[in-house]
């Protein structure tokens, strides 16, 4: 069974940066498109970013474009989310997910981690 474990969240001041990591096991990591999602209190889970199998193609939600960067290291079975210029509205639990689709615009993410908390104060 695929297992995803997020780490790297924390409490930071607005304008600071964090890098989230998601370690995958139990599957062939390079066969998956990977995505990051987030859920703030009282809100629905929303898409943040995705990256294709080789890491050559990425896609971002408009609200994070230019501030966040998704990347992956297939040798380490790990996907990252570099978050710069953080804002209080970025506060959420961040989840990574896997999809068998090769398309970065897929919404068919079927494996999910437990999430890591990111809190941004002003």
Coordinates of C-alpha atoms in Angstrom, one line a residue:
X1 CA 0.0 0.0 0.0
X2 CA 1.2 3.5 -0.8
X3 CA 2.1 5.6 2.2
X4 CA 2.8 9.4 2.1
X5 CA 4.3 11.3 5.0
X6 CA 4.5 15.1 5.0
X7 CA 6.9 17.1 7.1
X8 CA 8.4 20.5 7.4
X9 CA 5.4 22.5 8.5
X10 CA 5.6 25.0 11.3
X11 CA 4.9 28.5 12.7
X12 CA 6.4 31.3 10.7
X13 CA 6.0 35.1 10.3
X14 CA 4.5 36.6 7.2
X15 CA 7.1 37.0 4.6
X16 CA 9.1 34.0 5.7
X17 CA 9.7 30.7 3.9
X18 CA 9.2 27.0 4.5
X19 CA 10.0 23.9 2.5
X20 CA 7.6 21.0 2.9
X21 CA 8.6 17.4 2.2
X22 CA 6.5 14.4 1.3
X23 CA 8.2 11.0 1.6
X24 CA 6.6 8.2 -0.3
X25 CA 6.8 4.4 0.2
X26 CA 5.0 1.3 -0.9
X27 CA 4.8 2.1 -4.6
X28 CA 6.8 3.1 -7.7
X29 CA 7.3 6.8 -7.0
X30 CA 8.4 7.8 -10.5
X31 CA 5.1 6.4 -11.9
X32 CA 3.0 9.0 -10.1
X33 CA 2.1 12.5 -10.8
X34 CA 2.4 14.3 -7.4
X35 CA 0.3 17.1 -6.0
X36 CA 0.1 19.4 -3.0
X37 CA -3.2 20.5 -1.5
X38 CA -4.2 22.5 1.5
X39 CA -7.2 22.9 3.8
X40 CA -7.7 25.9 6.1
X41 CA -10.1 25.9 9.0
X42 CA -13.7 26.2 7.8
X43 CA -12.7 25.9 4.2
X44 CA -12.7 23.0 1.7
X45 CA -9.5 21.4 0.5
X46 CA -8.0 23.2 -2.4
X47 CA -5.3 22.5 -5.0
X48 CA -1.9 24.1 -4.7
X49 CA 0.5 22.6 -7.2
X50 CA 1.3 19.5 -9.1
X51 CA 4.3 18.0 -10.9
X52 CA 4.6 15.3 -13.5
X53 CA 6.5 12.0 -13.3
X54 CA 9.9 13.3 -14.5
X55 CA 9.6 16.7 -12.8
X56 CA 9.7 18.6 -16.0
X57 CA 6.2 20.0 -16.0
X58 CA 4.5 21.8 -13.1
X59 CA 1.2 23.5 -12.5
X60 CA 0.2 26.0 -9.8
X61 CA -3.0 27.6 -8.4
X62 CA -3.1 31.3 -9.2
X63 CA -2.9 32.4 -5.6
X64 CA 0.6 30.7 -5.1
X65 CA 2.0 31.3 -8.6
X66 CA 5.4 33.0 -8.3
X67 CA 5.7 32.3 -4.6
X68 CA 5.6 28.5 -4.3
X69 CA 7.6 25.9 -6.2
X70 CA 7.0 22.2 -6.4
X71 CA 9.9 19.8 -7.1
X72 CA 10.7 16.1 -6.8
X73 CA 13.6 13.8 -6.3
X74 CA 12.8 10.4 -7.6
X75 CA 15.9 8.9 -6.2
X76 CA 14.7 9.8 -2.8
X77 CA 11.0 9.1 -3.4
X78 CA 10.3 12.6 -2.2
X79 CA 8.3 15.6 -3.4
X80 CA 8.8 19.1 -2.1
X81 CA 6.9 22.4 -1.8
X82 CA 9.1 25.5 -1.4
X83 CA 6.9 28.2 0.0
X84 CA 8.2 31.8 -0.1
X85 CA 6.7 35.1 0.8
X86 CA 4.2 33.4 3.0
X87 CA 1.0 35.2 3.9
X88 CA -1.5 34.6 6.8
X89 CA -4.0 33.3 4.3
X90 CA -1.6 30.5 3.5
X91 CA -2.3 29.0 6.9
X92 CA -3.6 25.5 6.4
X93 CA -2.9 21.8 6.7
X94 CA -0.9 20.9 3.7
X95 CA -1.4 17.4 2.1
X96 CA 0.6 15.6 -0.6
X97 CA -1.1 13.2 -2.9
X98 CA -0.3 10.8 -5.7
X99 CA -2.1 10.1 -9.0
X100 CA -1.6 7.4 -11.6
X101 CA -2.3 9.9 -14.3
X102 CA 0.7 11.3 -16.2
X103 CA -1.1 14.6 -16.7
X104 CA -0.4 17.5 -14.3
X105 CA -3.9 18.8 -14.7
X106 CA -5.4 15.6 -13.3
X107 CA -7.9 15.8 -10.5
X108 CA -7.7 12.0 -9.9
X109 CA -5.4 11.9 -6.8
X110 CA -6.2 8.7 -5.0
X111 CA -3.4 8.4 -2.3
X112 CA -3.1 11.0 0.4
X113 CA -0.9 11.8 3.3
X114 CA -2.0 12.9 6.8
X115 CA -0.9 16.5 6.4
X116 CA 1.4 18.9 8.0
X117 CA 0.4 22.2 9.7
X118 CA 1.6 25.5 8.3
X119 CA 0.7 28.6 10.4
X120 CA 1.7 32.1 9.2
X121 CA 1.3 35.1 11.6
X122 CA 1.4 38.7 10.8

